[in-house]
Coordinates of N, CA and C in Angstrom, one line a residue:
M1 N 74.5 111.0 90.3 CA 75.8 111.7 90.4 C 76.9 110.6 90.4
D2 N 77.9 110.7 89.6 CA 79.0 109.8 89.5 C 79.9 110.0 90.7
T3 N 80.4 108.9 91.3 CA 81.4 109.0 92.3 C 82.8 108.9 91.8
V4 N 83.6 109.9 92.1 CA 85.0 109.9 91.7 C 85.9 109.1 92.7
T5 N 86.5 108.1 92.2 CA 87.4 107.2 93.0 C 88.8 107.6 92.9
T6 N 89.5 108.1 93.9 CA 90.9 108.4 93.8 C 91.7 107.1 94.0
P7 N 92.9 107.1 93.4 CA 93.7 105.9 93.6 C 94.1 105.6 95.0
A8 N 94.1 104.4 95.4 CA 94.5 104.0 96.7 C 95.9 104.2 97.0
V9 N 96.3 104.6 98.2 CA 97.7 104.8 98.6 C 97.8 103.9 99.8
L10 N 98.5 102.8 99.7 CA 98.7 101.8 100.7 C 100.2 101.8 101.2
I11 N 100.4 101.9 102.5 CA 101.7 101.9 103.0 C 101.9 100.6 103.8
L12 N 102.9 99.8 103.5 CA 103.2 98.6 104.3 C 104.3 98.9 105.3
L13 N 104.0 98.7 106.5 CA 105.1 98.9 107.6 C 105.4 97.6 108.2
G14 N 106.7 97.2 108.2 CA 107.1 95.9 108.7 C 108.6 95.8 108.7
P15 N 109.1 95.1 109.7 CA 110.6 94.9 109.7 C 111.1 94.0 108.6
P16 N 112.4 94.0 108.4 CA 113.0 93.0 107.4 C 112.5 91.6 107.7
G17 N 112.1 90.9 106.7 CA 111.6 89.5 107.0 C 110.2 89.3 107.2
A18 N 109.4 90.5 107.3 CA 108.0 90.4 107.6 C 107.2 90.0 106.4
G19 N 107.8 90.0 105.2 CA 107.1 89.6 104.0 C 106.5 90.7 103.2
K20 N 107.0 91.9 103.4 CA 106.4 93.1 102.6 C 106.5 92.9 101.1
G21 N 107.7 92.4 100.7 CA 107.8 92.3 99.2 C 106.9 91.2 98.6
T22 N 106.8 90.1 99.3 CA 105.9 89.0 98.8 C 104.5 89.5 98.8
Q23 N 104.0 90.2 99.9 CA 102.7 90.6 99.9 C 102.4 91.7 98.9
A24 N 103.3 92.6 98.7 CA 103.1 93.7 97.7 C 102.9 93.1 96.3
R25 N 103.7 92.1 96.0 CA 103.6 91.5 94.7 C 102.2 90.8 94.5
M26 N 101.7 90.2 95.6 CA 100.4 89.6 95.5 C 99.3 90.6 95.4
L27 N 99.5 91.7 96.1 CA 98.5 92.8 95.9 C 98.5 93.4 94.5
E28 N 99.7 93.5 94.0 CA 99.8 94.0 92.6 C 99.0 93.1 91.6
E29 N 99.2 91.8 91.8 CA 98.5 90.9 90.9 C 97.0 90.9 91.1
R30 N 96.6 91.0 92.3 CA 95.1 90.9 92.6 C 94.4 92.2 92.3
F31 N 95.0 93.3 92.6 CA 94.2 94.6 92.5 C 94.8 95.6 91.5
G32 N 95.9 95.2 90.9 CA 96.4 96.1 89.9 C 97.1 97.3 90.5
L33 N 97.5 97.2 91.8 CA 98.2 98.3 92.4 C 99.7 98.2 92.0
I34 N 100.4 99.3 92.1 CA 101.8 99.4 91.6 C 102.7 99.6 92.9
Q35 N 103.6 98.7 93.1 CA 104.5 98.8 94.2 C 105.6 99.8 93.8
L36 N 105.8 100.8 94.7 CA 106.8 101.9 94.4 C 107.8 101.8 95.5
S37 N 109.0 101.3 95.1 CA 110.1 101.3 96.0 C 111.0 102.6 95.8
T38 N 111.3 103.3 96.9 CA 112.1 104.5 96.7 C 113.4 104.2 96.0
G39 N 114.1 103.1 96.3 CA 115.3 102.8 95.7 C 115.2 102.6 94.2
D40 N 114.1 101.9 93.8 CA 113.9 101.6 92.4 C 113.5 103.0 91.7
L41 N 112.7 103.8 92.3 CA 112.3 105.1 91.8 C 113.5 106.0 91.5
L42 N 114.4 106.0 92.5 CA 115.6 106.9 92.3 C 116.4 106.4 91.2
R43 N 116.7 105.1 91.1 CA 117.5 104.6 90.0 C 116.8 104.8 88.6
A44 N 115.5 104.7 88.5 CA 114.8 104.9 87.3 C 114.8 106.4 86.9
A45 N 114.7 107.3 87.9 CA 114.7 108.7 87.6 C 116.1 109.2 87.2
V46 N 117.1 108.6 87.8 CA 118.5 108.9 87.3 C 118.7 108.5 85.9
A47 N 118.3 107.2 85.6 CA 118.5 106.7 84.3 C 117.7 107.5 83.2
A48 N 116.5 108.0 83.6 CA 115.6 108.7 82.7 C 116.1 110.1 82.5
G49 N 116.9 110.6 83.4 CA 117.4 112.0 83.3 C 116.4 113.0 83.6
T50 N 115.4 112.7 84.4 CA 114.4 113.7 84.8 C 115.1 114.8 85.7
P51 N 114.5 116.0 85.8 CA 115.1 117.0 86.7 C 115.4 116.5 88.1
A52 N 114.4 115.8 88.7 CA 114.6 115.3 90.0 C 115.7 114.2 90.0
G53 N 115.7 113.4 89.0 CA 116.7 112.3 88.8 C 118.1 112.9 88.7
L54 N 118.2 114.0 87.9 CA 119.5 114.6 87.8 C 120.0 115.2 89.1
A55 N 119.0 115.8 89.9 CA 119.4 116.3 91.2 C 119.8 115.2 92.1
A56 N 119.1 114.1 92.1 CA 119.5 112.9 92.9 C 120.9 112.4 92.5
K57 N 121.1 112.3 91.2 CA 122.4 111.8 90.7 C 123.6 112.7 91.2
T58 N 123.4 114.0 91.2 CA 124.5 114.9 91.7 C 124.8 114.6 93.2
V59 N 123.7 114.4 94.0 CA 123.9 114.2 95.4 C 124.6 112.8 95.6
M60 N 124.1 111.8 94.9 CA 124.6 110.5 95.1 C 126.1 110.4 94.7
E61 N 126.4 111.0 93.6 CA 127.8 111.0 93.1 C 128.7 111.7 94.1
A62 N 128.2 112.7 94.8 CA 129.0 113.4 95.8 C 129.1 112.6 97.2
G63 N 128.4 111.4 97.2 CA 128.4 110.6 98.4 C 127.4 111.1 99.5
G64 N 126.5 111.9 99.1 CA 125.5 112.4 100.0 C 124.2 111.6 100.1
L65 N 123.3 112.0 101.0 CA 122.0 111.3 101.1 C 121.0 112.2 100.3
V66 N 120.2 111.5 99.5 CA 119.2 112.2 98.7 C 118.1 112.8 99.7
S67 N 117.8 114.1 99.5 CA 116.9 114.8 100.4 C 115.5 114.3 100.2
D68 N 114.7 114.6 101.3 CA 113.3 114.2 101.2 C 112.6 114.9 100.1
E69 N 113.0 116.2 99.8 CA 112.4 117.0 98.8 C 112.6 116.3 97.4
I70 N 113.8 115.8 97.2 CA 114.0 115.1 95.9 C 113.3 113.8 95.8
V71 N 113.2 113.0 96.9 CA 112.5 111.8 96.9 C 111.0 112.1 96.6
L72 N 110.5 113.1 97.3 CA 109.1 113.4 97.1 C 108.8 113.9 95.6
A73 N 109.7 114.6 95.0 CA 109.5 115.1 93.7 C 109.5 113.9 92.7
I74 N 110.4 112.9 93.0 CA 110.4 111.7 92.1 C 109.2 110.9 92.3
L75 N 108.7 110.8 93.6 CA 107.5 110.0 93.8 C 106.3 110.7 93.2
Q76 N 106.3 112.0 93.2 CA 105.2 112.8 92.6 C 105.1 112.5 91.1
D77 N 106.3 112.6 90.5 CA 106.4 112.3 89.0 C 105.9 110.9 88.7
R78 N 106.3 110.0 89.5 CA 105.9 108.6 89.2 C 104.4 108.4 89.4
M79 N 103.8 109.0 90.4 CA 102.4 108.8 90.7 C 101.5 109.5 89.7
A80 N 102.1 110.4 88.9 CA 101.3 111.1 87.9 C 101.2 110.2 86.6
E81 N 101.9 109.1 86.5 CA 101.9 108.3 85.3 C 100.6 107.5 85.2
P82 N 100.2 107.1 84.0 CA 98.9 106.5 83.8 C 98.7 105.1 84.4
D83 N 99.8 104.4 84.7 CA 99.6 103.0 85.1 C 99.3 102.9 86.6
V84 N 99.2 104.0 87.3 CA 98.9 104.0 88.7 C 97.4 104.4 89.1
T85 N 96.6 104.2 88.1 CA 95.2 104.6 88.3 C 94.5 103.8 89.4
A86 N 94.9 102.6 89.6 CA 94.3 101.8 90.6 C 94.8 102.1 92.0
G87 N 96.1 102.6 92.0 CA 96.7 102.9 93.3 C 98.1 102.4 93.4
V88 N 98.7 102.7 94.6 CA 100.1 102.4 94.8 C 100.3 101.8 96.1
I89 N 101.4 101.0 96.2 CA 101.9 100.5 97.5 C 103.2 101.1 97.7
L90 N 103.4 101.9 98.8 CA 104.7 102.5 99.0 C 105.6 101.6 99.9
D91 N 106.8 101.4 99.4 CA 107.8 100.5 100.0 C 109.0 101.3 100.3
G92 N 109.3 101.5 101.6 CA 110.5 102.2 102.0 C 110.3 103.7 102.2
F93 N 109.1 104.2 102.1 CA 108.8 105.6 102.3 C 107.4 105.7 102.7
P94 N 107.1 106.5 103.7 CA 108.0 107.3 104.6 C 108.6 106.4 105.7
R95 N 109.8 106.9 106.2 CA 110.5 106.3 107.2 C 110.5 107.1 108.5
T96 N 110.1 108.3 108.5 CA 110.0 109.2 109.6 C 108.7 110.0 109.7
A97 N 108.4 110.5 110.8 CA 107.2 111.3 110.9 C 107.2 112.5 110.0
G98 N 108.4 113.1 109.9 CA 108.5 114.3 109.0 C 108.3 113.9 107.6
Q99 N 108.8 112.8 107.1 CA 108.5 112.3 105.8 C 107.0 112.0 105.6
A100 N 106.4 111.5 106.6 CA 104.9 111.1 106.6 C 104.1 112.4 106.4
A101 N 104.5 113.5 107.1 CA 103.8 114.7 107.0 C 104.0 115.3 105.6
A102 N 105.2 115.2 105.1 CA 105.5 115.8 103.8 C 104.7 115.0 102.7
L103 N 104.6 113.7 102.9 CA 103.8 112.8 102.0 C 102.3 113.2 102.0
D104 N 101.8 113.5 103.2 CA 100.4 113.9 103.4 C 100.2 115.2 102.6
A105 N 101.1 116.1 102.7 CA 100.9 117.4 102.0 C 101.0 117.2 100.5
L106 N 101.9 116.3 100.0 CA 102.0 116.1 98.6 C 100.7 115.4 98.0
L107 N 100.2 114.5 98.8 CA 99.0 113.8 98.3 C 97.8 114.8 98.4
A108 N 97.7 115.6 99.4 CA 96.6 116.5 99.5 C 96.5 117.5 98.4
A109 N 97.7 117.8 97.8 CA 97.8 118.8 96.7 C 97.1 118.3 95.5
S110 N 97.0 116.9 95.4 CA 96.3 116.3 94.2 C 95.0 115.7 94.6
G111 N 94.5 116.0 95.8 CA 93.2 115.5 96.2 C 93.3 114.0 96.7
Q112 N 94.4 113.6 97.1 CA 94.6 112.2 97.6 C 95.0 112.2 99.1
K113 N 95.0 111.0 99.6 CA 95.5 110.8 101.0 C 95.9 109.4 101.1
V114 N 96.6 109.1 102.2 CA 96.9 107.7 102.6 C 95.6 107.0 102.9
T115 N 95.3 106.0 102.2 CA 94.1 105.3 102.5 C 94.2 104.2 103.6
A116 N 95.4 103.6 103.7 CA 95.6 102.7 104.8 C 97.1 102.5 105.0
A117 N 97.5 102.5 106.2 CA 98.9 102.2 106.6 C 98.8 100.9 107.4
V118 N 99.4 99.9 106.9 CA 99.2 98.5 107.5 C 100.5 98.1 108.2
S119 N 100.4 97.9 109.4 CA 101.5 97.4 110.2 C 101.5 95.9 110.2
L120 N 102.6 95.3 109.6 CA 102.7 93.9 109.6 C 103.5 93.5 110.8
D121 N 102.7 93.1 111.8 CA 103.2 92.8 113.2 C 103.9 91.4 113.3
V122 N 105.0 91.4 114.0 CA 105.8 90.2 114.1 C 106.1 89.9 115.6
D123 N 106.4 88.6 115.8 CA 106.9 88.3 117.1 C 108.4 88.3 117.0
D124 N 109.1 89.2 117.7 CA 110.5 89.4 117.5 C 111.3 88.2 117.6
E125 N 111.2 87.4 118.6 CA 112.0 86.2 118.8 C 111.8 85.2 117.6
A126 N 110.5 85.0 117.2 CA 110.2 84.1 116.1 C 110.8 84.7 114.8
M127 N 110.8 86.0 114.7 CA 111.3 86.6 113.5 C 112.8 86.5 113.4
I128 N 113.5 86.6 114.5 CA 114.9 86.4 114.6 C 115.3 84.9 114.1
A129 N 114.5 84.0 114.6 CA 114.7 82.6 114.2 C 114.5 82.4 112.7
R130 N 113.5 83.1 112.2 CA 113.1 83.0 110.8 C 114.2 83.5 109.9
V131 N 114.7 84.7 110.3 CA 115.8 85.3 109.5 C 117.1 84.6 109.6
A132 N 117.5 84.2 110.8 CA 118.8 83.6 111.0 C 118.9 82.2 110.3
G133 N 117.9 81.6 110.0 CA 118.0 80.2 109.4 C 117.9 80.2 107.9
R134 N 117.8 81.3 107.2 CA 117.6 81.4 105.8 C 118.9 81.0 105.0
F135 N 118.7 80.3 103.9 CA 119.7 80.1 102.9 C 119.1 79.8 101.6
T136 N 119.9 80.0 100.5 CA 119.4 79.9 99.2 C 120.2 79.0 98.3
C137 N 119.6 78.5 97.2 CA 120.4 77.8 96.2 C 121.3 78.8 95.5
A138 N 122.6 78.5 95.4 CA 123.5 79.4 94.7 C 123.3 79.5 93.3
A139 N 122.6 78.5 92.7 CA 122.4 78.5 91.2 C 121.1 79.2 90.8
C140 N 120.0 78.9 91.5 CA 118.7 79.5 91.0 C 118.1 80.5 92.0
G141 N 118.6 80.5 93.3 CA 118.1 81.5 94.2 C 116.9 80.9 95.0
E142 N 116.5 79.7 94.8 CA 115.4 79.1 95.6 C 115.7 79.2 97.1
G143 N 114.7 79.7 97.9 CA 114.9 79.9 99.3 C 114.6 78.7 100.2
Y144 N 115.4 78.5 101.2 CA 115.3 77.4 102.2 C 115.5 77.9 103.6
H145 N 115.2 77.1 104.5 CA 115.4 77.5 106.0 C 115.8 76.2 106.8
D146 N 116.7 76.5 107.7 CA 117.2 75.4 108.6 C 116.0 74.6 109.3
S147 N 115.0 75.4 109.7 CA 113.9 74.7 110.5 C 112.7 74.5 109.7
F148 N 112.3 75.4 108.8 CA 111.0 75.4 108.2 C 111.0 74.8 106.7
K149 N 112.1 74.8 106.0 CA 112.0 74.4 104.7 C 113.4 73.9 104.2
Q150 N 113.7 72.6 104.5 CA 114.9 72.0 104.0 C 114.6 71.4 102.6
P151 N 115.6 71.2 101.8 CA 115.4 70.5 100.5 C 114.9 69.1 100.8
A152 N 114.1 68.6 99.9 CA 113.5 67.3 100.0 C 114.7 66.2 100.1
V153 N 115.7 66.5 99.2 CA 116.9 65.6 99.3 C 118.0 66.5 99.8
A154 N 118.6 66.1 100.9 CA 119.6 66.9 101.6 C 120.7 67.2 100.6
G155 N 121.0 68.5 100.6 CA 122.1 69.0 99.7 C 121.8 69.2 98.3
C156 N 120.5 69.0 97.9 CA 120.2 69.1 96.5 C 118.9 70.0 96.3
C157 N 119.0 71.1 95.6 CA 117.9 72.0 95.4 C 116.7 71.4 94.7
D158 N 115.6 71.6 95.3 CA 114.3 71.0 94.8 C 114.0 71.5 93.4
K159 N 114.4 72.8 93.2 CA 113.9 73.4 91.9 C 114.9 73.1 90.8
C160 N 116.2 73.2 91.0 CA 117.1 73.1 89.8 C 118.1 72.0 90.0
G161 N 118.1 71.3 91.1 CA 119.1 70.2 91.3 C 120.5 70.7 91.7
G162 N 120.6 72.0 91.9 CA 121.9 72.5 92.3 C 122.4 71.9 93.7
V163 N 123.7 71.9 93.9 CA 124.2 71.3 95.1 C 125.0 72.3 95.9
A164 N 125.0 73.6 95.5 CA 125.7 74.6 96.2 C 124.7 75.6 96.8
F165 N 124.9 75.9 98.1 CA 123.9 76.8 98.8 C 124.7 78.0 99.4
K166 N 124.0 79.1 99.7 CA 124.7 80.2 100.3 C 123.8 80.9 101.3
R167 N 124.4 81.6 102.2 CA 123.7 82.4 103.2 C 124.2 83.8 103.1
R168 N 123.3 84.7 103.3 CA 123.7 86.1 103.4 C 124.5 86.4 104.7
A169 N 125.6 87.1 104.6 CA 126.5 87.3 105.7 C 125.7 88.0 106.9
D170 N 124.7 88.8 106.6 CA 123.9 89.5 107.6 C 122.7 88.7 108.1
D171 N 122.5 87.5 107.7 CA 121.4 86.7 108.2 C 121.8 86.0 109.4
T172 N 122.1 86.7 110.5 CA 122.5 86.2 111.8 C 121.5 86.7 112.8
A173 N 121.5 86.0 114.0 CA 120.6 86.4 115.0 C 120.9 87.8 115.6
E174 N 122.2 88.1 115.7 CA 122.6 89.4 116.2 C 122.2 90.5 115.3
T175 N 122.4 90.3 114.0 CA 122.0 91.3 113.0 C 120.5 91.5 112.9
A176 N 119.8 90.3 113.0 CA 118.3 90.4 113.0 C 117.8 91.2 114.2
R177 N 118.4 90.9 115.3 CA 117.9 91.6 116.5 C 118.2 93.1 116.4
A178 N 119.4 93.5 115.9 CA 119.7 94.9 115.8 C 118.7 95.6 114.8
R179 N 118.4 94.9 113.7 CA 117.5 95.4 112.7 C 116.1 95.7 113.3
L180 N 115.6 94.7 114.1 CA 114.3 94.8 114.7 C 114.3 96.0 115.7
D181 N 115.3 96.1 116.5 CA 115.4 97.2 117.5 C 115.4 98.6 116.7
A182 N 116.1 98.6 115.7 CA 116.2 99.9 114.9 C 114.8 100.1 114.2
Y183 N 114.2 99.1 113.7 CA 112.9 99.2 113.1 C 111.8 99.8 114.1
H184 N 111.8 99.2 115.3 CA 110.8 99.6 116.2 C 111.0 101.1 116.6
A185 N 112.3 101.4 116.8 CA 112.6 102.8 117.2 C 112.2 103.8 116.1
Q186 N 112.4 103.4 114.9 CA 112.2 104.3 113.7 C 110.7 104.4 113.4
T187 N 110.0 103.3 113.6 CA 108.6 103.2 113.1 C 107.6 103.6 114.2
A188 N 108.0 103.7 115.4 CA 107.0 104.1 116.5 C 106.3 105.4 116.2
P189 N 107.1 106.4 115.7 CA 106.4 107.7 115.4 C 105.4 107.6 114.2
L190 N 105.8 106.7 113.3 CA 104.9 106.5 112.1 C 103.6 105.8 112.5
I191 N 103.7 104.8 113.4 CA 102.5 104.1 113.9 C 101.6 105.2 114.6
A192 N 102.2 106.0 115.4 CA 101.4 107.1 116.1 C 100.8 108.0 115.1
H193 N 101.5 108.4 114.1 CA 101.0 109.3 113.1 C 99.8 108.8 112.4
Y194 N 99.9 107.5 111.9 CA 98.8 107.0 111.1 C 97.6 106.5 112.0
R195 N 97.9 106.2 113.2 CA 96.8 105.9 114.2 C 96.0 107.2 114.4
G196 N 96.7 108.3 114.5 CA 96.1 109.6 114.7 C 95.2 110.0 113.5
M197 N 95.6 109.6 112.3 CA 94.9 109.9 111.1 C 93.7 109.0 111.0
G198 N 93.6 107.9 111.8 CA 92.6 106.9 111.6 C 92.7 105.9 110.5
V199 N 93.9 105.8 110.0 CA 94.1 104.9 108.8 C 95.0 103.7 109.1
L200 N 95.4 103.6 110.4 CA 96.3 102.5 110.7 C 95.5 101.1 110.8
R201 N 96.1 100.1 110.2 CA 95.5 98.8 110.3 C 96.7 97.8 110.8
S202 N 96.4 96.7 111.4 CA 97.4 95.8 111.8 C 97.0 94.4 111.3
V203 N 98.1 93.7 110.9 CA 97.9 92.3 110.4 C 99.0 91.5 111.0
D204 N 98.7 90.3 111.5 CA 99.6 89.4 112.1 C 100.5 88.8 111.0
A205 N 101.7 89.2 110.9 CA 102.6 88.8 109.8 C 103.2 87.4 110.1
M206 N 102.9 86.8 111.2 CA 103.4 85.5 111.6 C 102.5 84.4 111.0
D207 N 101.3 84.8 110.6 CA 100.4 83.8 109.9 C 101.0 83.4 108.6
S208 N 100.3 82.4 108.0 CA 100.8 81.9 106.7 C 100.7 83.0 105.6
I209 N 101.5 82.9 104.6 CA 101.5 83.9 103.5 C 100.0 84.1 103.0
D210 N 99.3 83.0 102.8 CA 97.9 83.1 102.2 C 97.0 83.8 103.2
T211 N 97.2 83.6 104.5 CA 96.3 84.2 105.5 C 96.6 85.7 105.6
V212 N 97.9 86.1 105.5 CA 98.2 87.5 105.5 C 97.7 88.1 104.3
A213 N 97.8 87.5 103.1 CA 97.4 88.0 101.8 C 95.9 88.3 101.9
S214 N 95.1 87.3 102.5 CA 93.7 87.5 102.6 C 93.3 88.7 103.5
A215 N 94.0 88.9 104.6 CA 93.8 90.0 105.5 C 94.1 91.3 104.8
L216 N 95.2 91.4 104.0 CA 95.5 92.6 103.3 C 94.5 92.9 102.2
G217 N 94.1 91.8 101.5 CA 93.1 92.0 100.5 C 91.8 92.5 101.0
S218 N 91.4 92.1 102.2 CA 90.2 92.6 102.8 C 90.3 94.1 103.2
I219 N 91.5 94.5 103.6 CA 91.8 95.9 103.9 C 91.7 96.7 102.6
V220 N 92.3 96.3 101.6 CA 92.2 97.0 100.3 C 90.8 97.2 99.8
E221 N 90.0 96.1 99.9 CA 88.7 96.1 99.5 C 87.9 97.1 100.3
D222 N 88.1 97.1 101.6 CA 87.4 98.0 102.5 C 87.7 99.4 102.3
V223 N 89.0 99.8 102.1 CA 89.3 101.2 101.9 C 89.0 101.7 100.5
S224 N 88.7 100.7 99.5 CA 88.4 101.1 98.2 C 86.9 101.2 97.9
A225 N 86.2 100.7 98.9 CA 84.7 100.6 98.7 C 84.1 102.0 98.6

């Protein structure tokens, strides 16, 4: 008897600076998973003029917040496309326990479920130092850090030779701390939700990029077995 494998649904939970984007790209390359960002999905649906996209456009043009129902409809449309047969990585959704429950119902309707919700755990003080020290080359965007990655030649970009650098206005210790506090408050119910489902996994996001990638790869292989 053949075994039917449903596409993996992986959720990455982690505060700004935890490396979700970097790790999602690596998982895409290794496993053929598709990263689905709610922001990107909304813009694509609006541009394509889908029914859900048109509904979202109306709300956004009026200055409102797009409802969970519209986001879920757009997500459902995208997950029905043929390129997601291996599975998806959800980025930015769900953000609340209510959204998580709605996502569970949407997936159940098509015989799917969240296969793993991975918490990328950070040390708050170390994360604040990591975020607050970031700067980039103004010409090519190469990333640097006051403590961890200075240009080999001071004032000169290693990648393109540019001599102008910039910092994001919100890359400050105060902003980073406020973001972390908000993240922990927002995510605590999600952690409890997915722990209750038995699909919560944790990875130390303060490890090296390759070490984190290896841990995430092991989780994907385990839940896909």
